[in-house]
Amino acid sequence: MKRVSGVAFWILLGLFPSAAQDGPVEYQVKAGFLYNFAKFIEWPTEAFPAKDSAFTICLTDDRFQGAVEQAVQGETWNGRPLSVKQIDSGSDVRRCQVVYISLAARQKTMEILMAAANAPVLTVGETTDFISAGGIIRFTQSGRRIRFEINPDAAERASLRVSSRLLRLADIVRPRPRAGD
Amino acid sequence: MASIRNLPLRQRIVVIIMIISAAALVLFGGVLLTYDFLTEQRDLVNNSTTLANVIADNIAAAVAFNDPDAAVDTLTSLRAEPSVVAACVYTQEGLFAKYVEQGQAPCPEKAGTDLGVGQYVHIESPIDLNGRQLGIVHLRATLAPMYARLRLEILAIVGLLLCSSLFAFVLSSWLEQFISVPILSLARTANAVSQKKDYSIRAVKETKDELGQLVDAFNDMLVQIEARDSELQQRATELVRANRTKDEFLATLSHELRTPLNSILGWSILMQGGRLTAEREKTALQSIERNARLQSRLIEDLLDVSRIITGKFTLDSSEVVLRPIVEGAIEIIRPIAESKQIQIQCNCMHDPVYVAGDAPRLQQAIWNLLSNAVKFSSNGGSVDVLLDKTDTHARVSVTDTGIGIDPDFLPHVFERFTQADGSSTRAYGGLGLGLAIVRHIVEMHGGVVRADSKGKGRGATFTIELPLLERPVRDVQVRASSM
């Protein structure tokens, strides 16, 4: 089995030759992940203002806009159309189902997380303290591979049900609640 | 098959039964194995398909997030399934994750190329996520355990075949007697009959089936053969006797023809010598005439017998009054009788007795009886002739005081060429044809002739009975005209 996983690893390296270094490739992978998270997570119906409301992925970094739009092109989410938006502040965050706070926008992290607290919004970030700050999913780098951490408690607080299949792939992180939380 | 045909019956039955039981078992085994094979294969395909679907479902997330390790973890769960020896997951880019049991061929690099030989079943299931195909799961399941089981089953069936063959052999060796014993017994009987030529042997009927019928038919045939055989033997005996009779007759005939000729020749030579007295010449001429008549009579008899045999002996029938015929015959025989001092008396009824018949032939018959009576009577004897009638028949009987007839010989007196024995022929002469001619003439007239004798030396009576002519037409006319 070790040999097998080793082979798989090298094959993966072949598929993603410079996942960590090359910016655009990293965007593509992360953009694909953002959409794939949505497939393994259930949102409550009250997350959407109307029956035919779009499933909205919100970005804080316009460099991702193209990659995400490409990833979701022609796709739907449970019959809903997909839309990709840019947000500048936490005020718009409750209209999003997924919000991605990239490294470039890390100074807005706290504001957005506060705005999305207890709302059915999947928060995805990259900063090391993103989970302990109340975020749900954090991208990590393992060698050349992009992996992710999930805080199932945070997801539960946001009324999001995460599939066990997704949890199995993720590193589960449960930060001790800080005083005052 | 030809060799089976040449086996003895008992072995053939045993062999046939064994072949049938073996064939049944082989058929049964074949059906069982085929059914097992198909069922197992179908089950394997079904199970593997279900597994592939479950794996495809479980592995979708790992594929979506490019996590081959997680995919391998999922695939490794297949270790619990011994029939699945390899599982390969392919994405658009190629082989994504794999699980291969030790000693099995590795997953090929491209999807759809793992089509190993017969031992394996290949199942593919698409990996779908929200209606989008991410890749494909390829399961390679081995049929080896099934083949192993089938081999075991074949072994078991072969073993069963041997056991059942032995069982069938023992059982059929015992049961075959129900068929073979009656047949063999019949065959033995037939053999015995044909070897000993003894048609009185009978086969024993042991069953009531077709074999029993065969035994019955066989016995019936034996009965017929036996009857025919004894009839043939009787005929052969008769033929031998008839042949001997004919030989004897031939000897008698030559003797009888030669005797008068000797006399005629002797007297003729003496007369030509011219030294006989006139009285002696008269005696000679009488002797020559008598002997010539005798020979003529013999030849006439022979011709009659010949006619009788060839069916040319015919009657010229008309209305006949019997009395003149009887008296005429007596007159013809009287000179011979008188030469032996034999008296002939006619006790003839005066009423006319009419019969329909051929007068000369009837006279010949009566003369024959008289001639016999005179011939077999010693000198000084007497012959009584009786003519009367019953309600239906006219009766003529001739009784002599001669040598009589042995009761054993009585039934044969009317047969051709027959006299009581050879010596009597010598003593009394004649061909033994007379009575046969008599019987033929009488029977042609619709009458009967019979012989009675109280035994040897006590005389004999021959009786002719002829049907009466009830109302002779001419007689009525004669009376009418005389009135």
JSON list of N, CA, C and O in Angstrom, two decimals, chain A residues 37-89:
[
{"chain": "A", "resi": 37, "resn": "PHE", "atom": "N", "xyz": [-16.16, 22.07, -2.57]},
{"chain": "A", "resi": 37, "resn": "PHE", "atom": "CA", "xyz": [-16.67, 22.11, -1.19]},
{"chain": "A", "resi": 37, "resn": "PHE", "atom": "C", "xyz": [-18.18, 22.19, -1.21]},
{"chain": "A", "resi": 37, "resn": "PHE", "atom": "O", "xyz": [-18.87, 21.48, -0.47]},
{"chain": "A", "resi": 38, "resn": "ALA", "atom": "N", "xyz": [-18.68, 23.01, -2.09]},
{"chain": "A", "resi": 38, "resn": "ALA", "atom": "CA", "xyz": [-20.12, 23.25, -2.15]},
{"chain": "A", "resi": 38, "resn": "ALA", "atom": "C", "xyz": [-20.88, 21.96, -2.44]},
{"chain": "A", "resi": 38, "resn": "ALA", "atom": "O", "xyz": [-22.02, 21.77, -2.03]},
{"chain": "A", "resi": 39, "resn": "LYS", "atom": "N", "xyz": [-20.23, 21.04, -3.18]},
{"chain": "A", "resi": 39, "resn": "LYS", "atom": "CA", "xyz": [-20.91, 19.80, -3.54]},
{"chain": "A", "resi": 39, "resn": "LYS", "atom": "C", "xyz": [-21.05, 18.86, -2.35]},
{"chain": "A", "resi": 39, "resn": "LYS", "atom": "O", "xyz": [-21.86, 17.94, -2.37]},
{"chain": "A", "resi": 40, "resn": "PHE", "atom": "N", "xyz": [-20.21, 19.02, -1.33]},
{"chain": "A", "resi": 40, "resn": "PHE", "atom": "CA", "xyz": [-20.24, 18.09, -0.20]},
{"chain": "A", "resi": 40, "resn": "PHE", "atom": "C", "xyz": [-20.80, 18.75, 1.06]},
{"chain": "A", "resi": 40, "resn": "PHE", "atom": "O", "xyz": [-20.66, 18.24, 2.15]},
{"chain": "A", "resi": 41, "resn": "ILE", "atom": "N", "xyz": [-21.40, 19.93, 0.89]},
{"chain": "A", "resi": 41, "resn": "ILE", "atom": "CA", "xyz": [-21.95, 20.64, 2.05]},
{"chain": "A", "resi": 41, "resn": "ILE", "atom": "C", "xyz": [-23.38, 21.01, 1.74]},
{"chain": "A", "resi": 41, "resn": "ILE", "atom": "O", "xyz": [-23.72, 21.38, 0.61]},
{"chain": "A", "resi": 42, "resn": "GLU", "atom": "N", "xyz": [-24.22, 20.86, 2.78]},
{"chain": "A", "resi": 42, "resn": "GLU", "atom": "CA", "xyz": [-25.63, 21.22, 2.59]},
{"chain": "A", "resi": 42, "resn": "GLU", "atom": "C", "xyz": [-25.90, 22.55, 3.28]},
{"chain": "A", "resi": 42, "resn": "GLU", "atom": "O", "xyz": [-25.52, 22.75, 4.44]},
{"chain": "A", "resi": 43, "resn": "TRP", "atom": "N", "xyz": [-26.58, 23.45, 2.55]},
{"chain": "A", "resi": 43, "resn": "TRP", "atom": "CA", "xyz": [-26.99, 24.74, 3.12]},
{"chain": "A", "resi": 43, "resn": "TRP", "atom": "C", "xyz": [-28.45, 24.67, 3.50]},
{"chain": "A", "resi": 43, "resn": "TRP", "atom": "O", "xyz": [-29.25, 24.01, 2.82]},
{"chain": "A", "resi": 44, "resn": "PRO", "atom": "N", "xyz": [-28.83, 25.28, 4.60]},
{"chain": "A", "resi": 44, "resn": "PRO", "atom": "CA", "xyz": [-30.27, 25.34, 4.91]},
{"chain": "A", "resi": 44, "resn": "PRO", "atom": "C", "xyz": [-30.98, 26.24, 3.91]},
{"chain": "A", "resi": 44, "resn": "PRO", "atom": "O", "xyz": [-30.35, 27.10, 3.30]},
{"chain": "A", "resi": 45, "resn": "THR", "atom": "N", "xyz": [-32.30, 26.01, 3.72]},
{"chain": "A", "resi": 45, "resn": "THR", "atom": "CA", "xyz": [-33.02, 26.77, 2.70]},
{"chain": "A", "resi": 45, "resn": "THR", "atom": "C", "xyz": [-33.06, 28.26, 3.02]},
{"chain": "A", "resi": 45, "resn": "THR", "atom": "O", "xyz": [-33.08, 29.09, 2.12]},
{"chain": "A", "resi": 46, "resn": "GLU", "atom": "N", "xyz": [-33.01, 28.59, 4.35]},
{"chain": "A", "resi": 46, "resn": "GLU", "atom": "CA", "xyz": [-33.07, 30.02, 4.69]},
{"chain": "A", "resi": 46, "resn": "GLU", "atom": "C", "xyz": [-31.81, 30.76, 4.29]},
{"chain": "A", "resi": 46, "resn": "GLU", "atom": "O", "xyz": [-31.72, 31.99, 4.39]},
{"chain": "A", "resi": 47, "resn": "ALA", "atom": "N", "xyz": [-30.79, 30.01, 3.81]},
{"chain": "A", "resi": 47, "resn": "ALA", "atom": "CA", "xyz": [-29.57, 30.67, 3.33]},
{"chain": "A", "resi": 47, "resn": "ALA", "atom": "C", "xyz": [-29.85, 31.43, 2.04]},
{"chain": "A", "resi": 47, "resn": "ALA", "atom": "O", "xyz": [-29.08, 32.27, 1.63]},
{"chain": "A", "resi": 48, "resn": "PHE", "atom": "N", "xyz": [-30.98, 31.09, 1.38]},
{"chain": "A", "resi": 48, "resn": "PHE", "atom": "CA", "xyz": [-31.28, 31.73, 0.10]},
{"chain": "A", "resi": 48, "resn": "PHE", "atom": "C", "xyz": [-32.50, 32.61, 0.24]},
{"chain": "A", "resi": 48, "resn": "PHE", "atom": "O", "xyz": [-33.50, 32.18, 0.82]},
{"chain": "A", "resi": 49, "resn": "PRO", "atom": "N", "xyz": [-32.42, 33.84, -0.25]},
{"chain": "A", "resi": 49, "resn": "PRO", "atom": "CA", "xyz": [-33.57, 34.76, -0.13]},
{"chain": "A", "resi": 49, "resn": "PRO", "atom": "C", "xyz": [-34.77, 34.26, -0.93]},
{"chain": "A", "resi": 49, "resn": "PRO", "atom": "O", "xyz": [-35.90, 34.45, -0.51]},
{"chain": "A", "resi": 50, "resn": "ALA", "atom": "N", "xyz": [-34.60, 33.62, -2.01]},
{"chain": "A", "resi": 50, "resn": "ALA", "atom": "CA", "xyz": [-35.74, 33.17, -2.82]},
{"chain": "A", "resi": 50, "resn": "ALA", "atom": "C", "xyz": [-35.47, 31.77, -3.35]},
{"chain": "A", "resi": 50, "resn": "ALA", "atom": "O", "xyz": [-34.35, 31.25, -3.27]},
{"chain": "A", "resi": 51, "resn": "LYS", "atom": "N", "xyz": [-36.54, 31.16, -3.90]},
{"chain": "A", "resi": 51, "resn": "LYS", "atom": "CA", "xyz": [-36.42, 29.79, -4.38]},
{"chain": "A", "resi": 51, "resn": "LYS", "atom": "C", "xyz": [-35.41, 29.65, -5.52]},
{"chain": "A", "resi": 51, "resn": "LYS", "atom": "O", "xyz": [-34.73, 28.63, -5.64]},
{"chain": "A", "resi": 52, "resn": "ASP", "atom": "N", "xyz": [-35.42, 30.71, -6.35]},
{"chain": "A", "resi": 52, "resn": "ASP", "atom": "CA", "xyz": [-34.56, 30.60, -7.52]},
{"chain": "A", "resi": 52, "resn": "ASP", "atom": "C", "xyz": [-33.31, 31.47, -7.40]},
{"chain": "A", "resi": 52, "resn": "ASP", "atom": "O", "xyz": [-32.66, 31.77, -8.39]},
{"chain": "A", "resi": 53, "resn": "SER", "atom": "N", "xyz": [-33.01, 31.83, -6.15]},
{"chain": "A", "resi": 53, "resn": "SER", "atom": "CA", "xyz": [-31.81, 32.65, -5.95]},
{"chain": "A", "resi": 53, "resn": "SER", "atom": "C", "xyz": [-30.58, 31.87, -6.36]},
{"chain": "A", "resi": 53, "resn": "SER", "atom": "O", "xyz": [-30.53, 30.65, -6.24]},
{"chain": "A", "resi": 54, "resn": "ALA", "atom": "N", "xyz": [-29.58, 32.61, -6.85]},
{"chain": "A", "resi": 54, "resn": "ALA", "atom": "CA", "xyz": [-28.34, 31.97, -7.29]},
{"chain": "A", "resi": 54, "resn": "ALA", "atom": "C", "xyz": [-27.53, 31.55, -6.08]},
{"chain": "A", "resi": 54, "resn": "ALA", "atom": "O", "xyz": [-27.70, 32.07, -4.97]},
{"chain": "A", "resi": 55, "resn": "PHE", "atom": "N", "xyz": [-26.70, 30.53, -6.33]},
{"chain": "A", "resi": 55, "resn": "PHE", "atom": "CA", "xyz": [-25.71, 30.15, -5.32]},
{"chain": "A", "resi": 55, "resn": "PHE", "atom": "C", "xyz": [-24.50, 31.04, -5.55]},
{"chain": "A", "resi": 55, "resn": "PHE", "atom": "O", "xyz": [-23.91, 31.03, -6.63]},
{"chain": "A", "resi": 56, "resn": "THR", "atom": "N", "xyz": [-24.16, 31.79, -4.53]},
{"chain": "A", "resi": 56, "resn": "THR", "atom": "CA", "xyz": [-23.17, 32.86, -4.75]},
{"chain": "A", "resi": 56, "resn": "THR", "atom": "C", "xyz": [-21.85, 32.53, -4.07]},
{"chain": "A", "resi": 56, "resn": "THR", "atom": "O", "xyz": [-21.81, 32.18, -2.89]},
{"chain": "A", "resi": 57, "resn": "ILE", "atom": "N", "xyz": [-20.79, 32.60, -4.83]},
{"chain": "A", "resi": 57, "resn": "ILE", "atom": "CA", "xyz": [-19.44, 32.46, -4.28]},
{"chain": "A", "resi": 57, "resn": "ILE", "atom": "C", "xyz": [-18.82, 33.86, -4.28]},
{"chain": "A", "resi": 57, "resn": "ILE", "atom": "O", "xyz": [-18.73, 34.51, -5.33]},
{"chain": "A", "resi": 58, "resn": "CYS", "atom": "N", "xyz": [-18.45, 34.30, -3.08]},
{"chain": "A", "resi": 58, "resn": "CYS", "atom": "CA", "xyz": [-17.91, 35.65, -2.99]},
{"chain": "A", "resi": 58, "resn": "CYS", "atom": "C", "xyz": [-16.40, 35.60, -2.79]},
{"chain": "A", "resi": 58, "resn": "CYS", "atom": "O", "xyz": [-15.87, 34.74, -2.08]},
{"chain": "A", "resi": 59, "resn": "LEU", "atom": "N", "xyz": [-15.72, 36.54, -3.50]},
{"chain": "A", "resi": 59, "resn": "LEU", "atom": "CA", "xyz": [-14.26, 36.57, -3.45]},
{"chain": "A", "resi": 59, "resn": "LEU", "atom": "C", "xyz": [-13.81, 37.93, -2.93]},
{"chain": "A", "resi": 59, "resn": "LEU", "atom": "O", "xyz": [-14.49, 38.94, -3.11]},
{"chain": "A", "resi": 60, "resn": "THR", "atom": "N", "xyz": [-12.65, 37.96, -2.27]},
{"chain": "A", "resi": 60, "resn": "THR", "atom": "CA", "xyz": [-12.10, 39.21, -1.78]},
{"chain": "A", "resi": 60, "resn": "THR", "atom": "C", "xyz": [-10.89, 39.62, -2.60]},
{"chain": "A", "resi": 60, "resn": "THR", "atom": "O", "xyz": [-10.23, 40.61, -2.29]},
{"chain": "A", "resi": 61, "resn": "ASP", "atom": "N", "xyz": [-10.57, 38.83, -3.60]},
{"chain": "A", "resi": 61, "resn": "ASP", "atom": "CA", "xyz": [-9.34, 39.07, -4.36]},
{"chain": "A", "resi": 61, "resn": "ASP", "atom": "C", "xyz": [-9.68, 38.89, -5.83]},
{"chain": "A", "resi": 61, "resn": "ASP", "atom": "O", "xyz": [-10.02, 37.79, -6.27]},
{"chain": "A", "resi": 62, "resn": "ASP", "atom": "N", "xyz": [-9.66, 39.95, -6.62]},
{"chain": "A", "resi": 62, "resn": "ASP", "atom": "CA", "xyz": [-10.14, 39.84, -8.01]},
{"chain": "A", "resi": 62, "resn": "ASP", "atom": "C", "xyz": [-9.24, 38.99, -8.87]},
{"chain": "A", "resi": 62, "resn": "ASP", "atom": "O", "xyz": [-9.59, 38.61, -9.97]},
{"chain": "A", "resi": 63, "resn": "ARG", "atom": "N", "xyz": [-8.06, 38.60, -8.33]},
{"chain": "A", "resi": 63, "resn": "ARG", "atom": "CA", "xyz": [-7.20, 37.73, -9.14]},
{"chain": "A", "resi": 63, "resn": "ARG", "atom": "C", "xyz": [-7.83, 36.33, -9.28]},
{"chain": "A", "resi": 63, "resn": "ARG", "atom": "O", "xyz": [-7.52, 35.60, -10.19]},
{"chain": "A", "resi": 64, "resn": "PHE", "atom": "N", "xyz": [-8.70, 35.98, -8.35]},
{"chain": "A", "resi": 64, "resn": "PHE", "atom": "CA", "xyz": [-9.34, 34.66, -8.41]},
{"chain": "A", "resi": 64, "resn": "PHE", "atom": "C", "xyz": [-10.57, 34.64, -9.30]},
{"chain": "A", "resi": 64, "resn": "PHE", "atom": "O", "xyz": [-11.05, 33.57, -9.68]},
{"chain": "A", "resi": 65, "resn": "GLN", "atom": "N", "xyz": [-11.09, 35.83, -9.56]},
{"chain": "A", "resi": 65, "resn": "GLN", "atom": "CA", "xyz": [-12.37, 35.92, -10.27]},
{"chain": "A", "resi": 65, "resn": "GLN", "atom": "C", "xyz": [-12.40, 35.01, -11.50]},
{"chain": "A", "resi": 65, "resn": "GLN", "atom": "O", "xyz": [-13.29, 34.17, -11.66]},
{"chain": "A", "resi": 66, "resn": "GLY", "atom": "N", "xyz": [-11.38, 35.13, -12.34]},
{"chain": "A", "resi": 66, "resn": "GLY", "atom": "CA", "xyz": [-11.36, 34.37, -13.61]},
{"chain": "A", "resi": 66, "resn": "GLY", "atom": "C", "xyz": [-11.33, 32.88, -13.37]},
{"chain": "A", "resi": 66, "resn": "GLY", "atom": "O", "xyz": [-12.08, 32.12, -13.97]},
{"chain": "A", "resi": 67, "resn": "ALA", "atom": "N", "xyz": [-10.43, 32.45, -12.43]},
{"chain": "A", "resi": 67, "resn": "ALA", "atom": "CA", "xyz": [-10.28, 31.01, -12.19]},
{"chain": "A", "resi": 67, "resn": "ALA", "atom": "C", "xyz": [-11.57, 30.39, -11.68]},
{"chain": "A", "resi": 67, "resn": "ALA", "atom": "O", "xyz": [-11.98, 29.32, -12.12]},
{"chain": "A", "resi": 68, "resn": "VAL", "atom": "N", "xyz": [-12.27, 31.10, -10.74]},
{"chain": "A", "resi": 68, "resn": "VAL", "atom": "CA", "xyz": [-13.50, 30.55, -10.18]},
{"chain": "A", "resi": 68, "resn": "VAL", "atom": "C", "xyz": [-14.59, 30.52, -11.23]},
{"chain": "A", "resi": 68, "resn": "VAL", "atom": "O", "xyz": [-15.31, 29.53, -11.38]},
{"chain": "A", "resi": 69, "resn": "GLU", "atom": "N", "xyz": [-14.67, 31.62, -12.00]},
{"chain": "A", "resi": 69, "resn": "GLU", "atom": "CA", "xyz": [-15.70, 31.64, -13.04]},
{"chain": "A", "resi": 69, "resn": "GLU", "atom": "C", "xyz": [-15.50, 30.49, -14.02]},
{"chain": "A", "resi": 69, "resn": "GLU", "atom": "O", "xyz": [-16.44, 29.84, -14.47]},
{"chain": "A", "resi": 70, "resn": "GLN", "atom": "N", "xyz": [-14.22, 30.23, -14.29]},
{"chain": "A", "resi": 70, "resn": "GLN", "atom": "CA", "xyz": [-13.93, 29.13, -15.22]},
{"chain": "A", "resi": 70, "resn": "GLN", "atom": "C", "xyz": [-14.36, 27.79, -14.60]},
{"chain": "A", "resi": 70, "resn": "GLN", "atom": "O", "xyz": [-14.91, 26.92, -15.28]},
{"chain": "A", "resi": 71, "resn": "ALA", "atom": "N", "xyz": [-14.10, 27.63, -13.29]},
{"chain": "A", "resi": 71, "resn": "ALA", "atom": "CA", "xyz": [-14.40, 26.36, -12.63]},
{"chain": "A", "resi": 71, "resn": "ALA", "atom": "C", "xyz": [-15.89, 26.08, -12.59]},
{"chain": "A", "resi": 71, "resn": "ALA", "atom": "O", "xyz": [-16.31, 24.93, -12.70]},
{"chain": "A", "resi": 72, "resn": "VAL", "atom": "N", "xyz": [-16.71, 27.15, -12.46]},
{"chain": "A", "resi": 72, "resn": "VAL", "atom": "CA", "xyz": [-18.15, 26.92, -12.29]},
{"chain": "A", "resi": 72, "resn": "VAL", "atom": "C", "xyz": [-18.90, 27.10, -13.60]},
{"chain": "A", "resi": 72, "resn": "VAL", "atom": "O", "xyz": [-20.13, 26.99, -13.61]},
{"chain": "A", "resi": 73, "resn": "GLN", "atom": "N", "xyz": [-18.19, 27.32, -14.66]},
{"chain": "A", "resi": 73, "resn": "GLN", "atom": "CA", "xyz": [-18.85, 27.59, -15.92]},
{"chain": "A", "resi": 73, "resn": "GLN", "atom": "C", "xyz": [-19.74, 26.41, -16.35]},
{"chain": "A", "resi": 73, "resn": "GLN", "atom": "O", "xyz": [-19.32, 25.25, -16.34]},
{"chain": "A", "resi": 74, "resn": "GLY", "atom": "N", "xyz": [-20.99, 26.74, -16.65]},
{"chain": "A", "resi": 74, "resn": "GLY", "atom": "CA", "xyz": [-21.91, 25.70, -17.11]},
{"chain": "A", "resi": 74, "resn": "GLY", "atom": "C", "xyz": [-22.42, 24.81, -16.01]},
{"chain": "A", "resi": 74, "resn": "GLY", "atom": "O", "xyz": [-23.14, 23.85, -16.27]},
{"chain": "A", "resi": 75, "resn": "GLU", "atom": "N", "xyz": [-22.05, 25.10, -14.75]},
{"chain": "A", "resi": 75, "resn": "GLU", "atom": "CA", "xyz": [-22.49, 24.23, -13.65]},
{"chain": "A", "resi": 75, "resn": "GLU", "atom": "C", "xyz": [-23.66, 24.86, -12.93]},
{"chain": "A", "resi": 75, "resn": "GLU", "atom": "O", "xyz": [-23.91, 26.06, -13.04]},
{"chain": "A", "resi": 76, "resn": "THR", "atom": "N", "xyz": [-24.37, 24.01, -12.18]},
{"chain": "A", "resi": 76, "resn": "THR", "atom": "CA", "xyz": [-25.42, 24.52, -11.30]},
{"chain": "A", "resi": 76, "resn": "THR", "atom": "C", "xyz": [-25.19, 23.91, -9.95]},
{"chain": "A", "resi": 76, "resn": "THR", "atom": "O", "xyz": [-24.42, 22.96, -9.80]},
{"chain": "A", "resi": 77, "resn": "TRP", "atom": "N", "xyz": [-25.85, 24.48, -8.97]},
{"chain": "A", "resi": 77, "resn": "TRP", "atom": "CA", "xyz": [-25.77, 23.90, -7.63]},
{"chain": "A", "resi": 77, "resn": "TRP", "atom": "C", "xyz": [-27.18, 23.56, -7.19]},
{"chain": "A", "resi": 77, "resn": "TRP", "atom": "O", "xyz": [-28.01, 24.43, -6.95]},
{"chain": "A", "resi": 78, "resn": "ASN", "atom": "N", "xyz": [-27.47, 22.26, -7.16]},
{"chain": "A", "resi": 78, "resn": "ASN", "atom": "CA", "xyz": [-28.81, 21.79, -6.80]},
{"chain": "A", "resi": 78, "resn": "ASN", "atom": "C", "xyz": [-29.89, 22.55, -7.57]},
{"chain": "A", "resi": 78, "resn": "ASN", "atom": "O", "xyz": [-30.90, 22.97, -7.02]},
{"chain": "A", "resi": 79, "resn": "GLY", "atom": "N", "xyz": [-29.64, 22.79, -8.83]},
{"chain": "A", "resi": 79, "resn": "GLY", "atom": "CA", "xyz": [-30.62, 23.45, -9.69]},
{"chain": "A", "resi": 79, "resn": "GLY", "atom": "C", "xyz": [-30.52, 24.97, -9.68]},
{"chain": "A", "resi": 79, "resn": "GLY", "atom": "O", "xyz": [-31.20, 25.63, -10.45]},
{"chain": "A", "resi": 80, "resn": "ARG", "atom": "N", "xyz": [-29.69, 25.49, -8.81]},
{"chain": "A", "resi": 80, "resn": "ARG", "atom": "CA", "xyz": [-29.55, 26.95, -8.76]},
{"chain": "A", "resi": 80, "resn": "ARG", "atom": "C", "xyz": [-28.39, 27.38, -9.65]},
{"chain": "A", "resi": 80, "resn": "ARG", "atom": "O", "xyz": [-27.38, 26.67, -9.72]},
{"chain": "A", "resi": 81, "resn": "PRO", "atom": "N", "xyz": [-28.54, 28.54, -10.28]},
{"chain": "A", "resi": 81, "resn": "PRO", "atom": "CA", "xyz": [-27.41, 29.06, -11.05]},
{"chain": "A", "resi": 81, "resn": "PRO", "atom": "C", "xyz": [-26.29, 29.48, -10.11]},
{"chain": "A", "resi": 81, "resn": "PRO", "atom": "O", "xyz": [-26.53, 29.76, -8.94]},
{"chain": "A", "resi": 82, "resn": "LEU", "atom": "N", "xyz": [-25.09, 29.50, -10.62]},
{"chain": "A", "resi": 82, "resn": "LEU", "atom": "CA", "xyz": [-23.94, 29.90, -9.80]},
{"chain": "A", "resi": 82, "resn": "LEU", "atom": "C", "xyz": [-23.51, 31.31, -10.19]},
{"chain": "A", "resi": 82, "resn": "LEU", "atom": "O", "xyz": [-23.50, 31.66, -11.38]},
{"chain": "A", "resi": 83, "resn": "SER", "atom": "N", "xyz": [-23.18, 32.10, -9.16]},
{"chain": "A", "resi": 83, "resn": "SER", "atom": "CA", "xyz": [-22.64, 33.43, -9.52]},
{"chain": "A", "resi": 83, "resn": "SER", "atom": "C", "xyz": [-21.39, 33.70, -8.68]},
{"chain": "A", "resi": 83, "resn": "SER", "atom": "O", "xyz": [-21.25, 33.16, -7.58]},
{"chain": "A", "resi": 84, "resn": "VAL", "atom": "N", "xyz": [-20.52, 34.46, -9.21]},
{"chain": "A", "resi": 84, "resn": "VAL", "atom": "CA", "xyz": [-19.26, 34.78, -8.52]},
{"chain": "A", "resi": 84, "resn": "VAL", "atom": "C", "xyz": [-19.23, 36.30, -8.32]},
{"chain": "A", "resi": 84, "resn": "VAL", "atom": "O", "xyz": [-19.46, 37.06, -9.27]},
{"chain": "A", "resi": 85, "resn": "LYS", "atom": "N", "xyz": [-18.98, 36.74, -7.06]},
{"chain": "A", "resi": 85, "resn": "LYS", "atom": "CA", "xyz": [-18.99, 38.20, -6.77]},
{"chain": "A", "resi": 85, "resn": "LYS", "atom": "C", "xyz": [-17.74, 38.59, -6.00]},
{"chain": "A", "resi": 85, "resn": "LYS", "atom": "O", "xyz": [-17.11, 37.77, -5.34]},
{"chain": "A", "resi": 86, "resn": "GLN", "atom": "N", "xyz": [-17.45, 39.88, -6.10]},
{"chain": "A", "resi": 86, "resn": "GLN", "atom": "CA", "xyz": [-16.37, 40.44, -5.29]},
{"chain": "A", "resi": 86, "resn": "GLN", "atom": "C", "xyz": [-17.01, 41.21, -4.16]},
{"chain": "A", "resi": 86, "resn": "GLN", "atom": "O", "xyz": [-18.01, 41.91, -4.34]},
{"chain": "A", "resi": 87, "resn": "ILE", "atom": "N", "xyz": [-16.49, 41.02, -2.93]},
{"chain": "A", "resi": 87, "resn": "ILE", "atom": "CA", "xyz": [-16.98, 41.87, -1.82]},
{"chain": "A", "resi": 87, "resn": "ILE", "atom": "C", "xyz": [-15.79, 42.60, -1.22]},
{"chain": "A", "resi": 87, "resn": "ILE", "atom": "O", "xyz": [-14.66, 42.08, -1.22]},
{"chain": "A", "resi": 88, "resn": "ASP", "atom": "N", "xyz": [-16.06, 43.79, -0.70]},
{"chain": "A", "resi": 88, "resn": "ASP", "atom": "CA", "xyz": [-14.98, 44.58, -0.11]},
{"chain": "A", "resi": 88, "resn": "ASP", "atom": "C", "xyz": [-15.03, 44.54, 1.40]},
{"chain": "A", "resi": 88, "resn": "ASP", "atom": "O", "xyz": [-14.02, 44.60, 2.08]},
{"chain": "A", "resi": 89, "resn": "SER", "atom": "N", "xyz": [-16.26, 44.42, 1.92]},
{"chain": "A", "resi": 89, "resn": "SER", "atom": "CA", "xyz": [-16.38, 44.46, 3.37]},
{"chain": "A", "resi": 89, "resn": "SER", "atom": "C", "xyz": [-17.34, 43.38, 3.84]},
{"chain": "A", "resi": 89, "resn": "SER", "atom": "O", "xyz": [-17.96, 42.68, 3.04]}
]
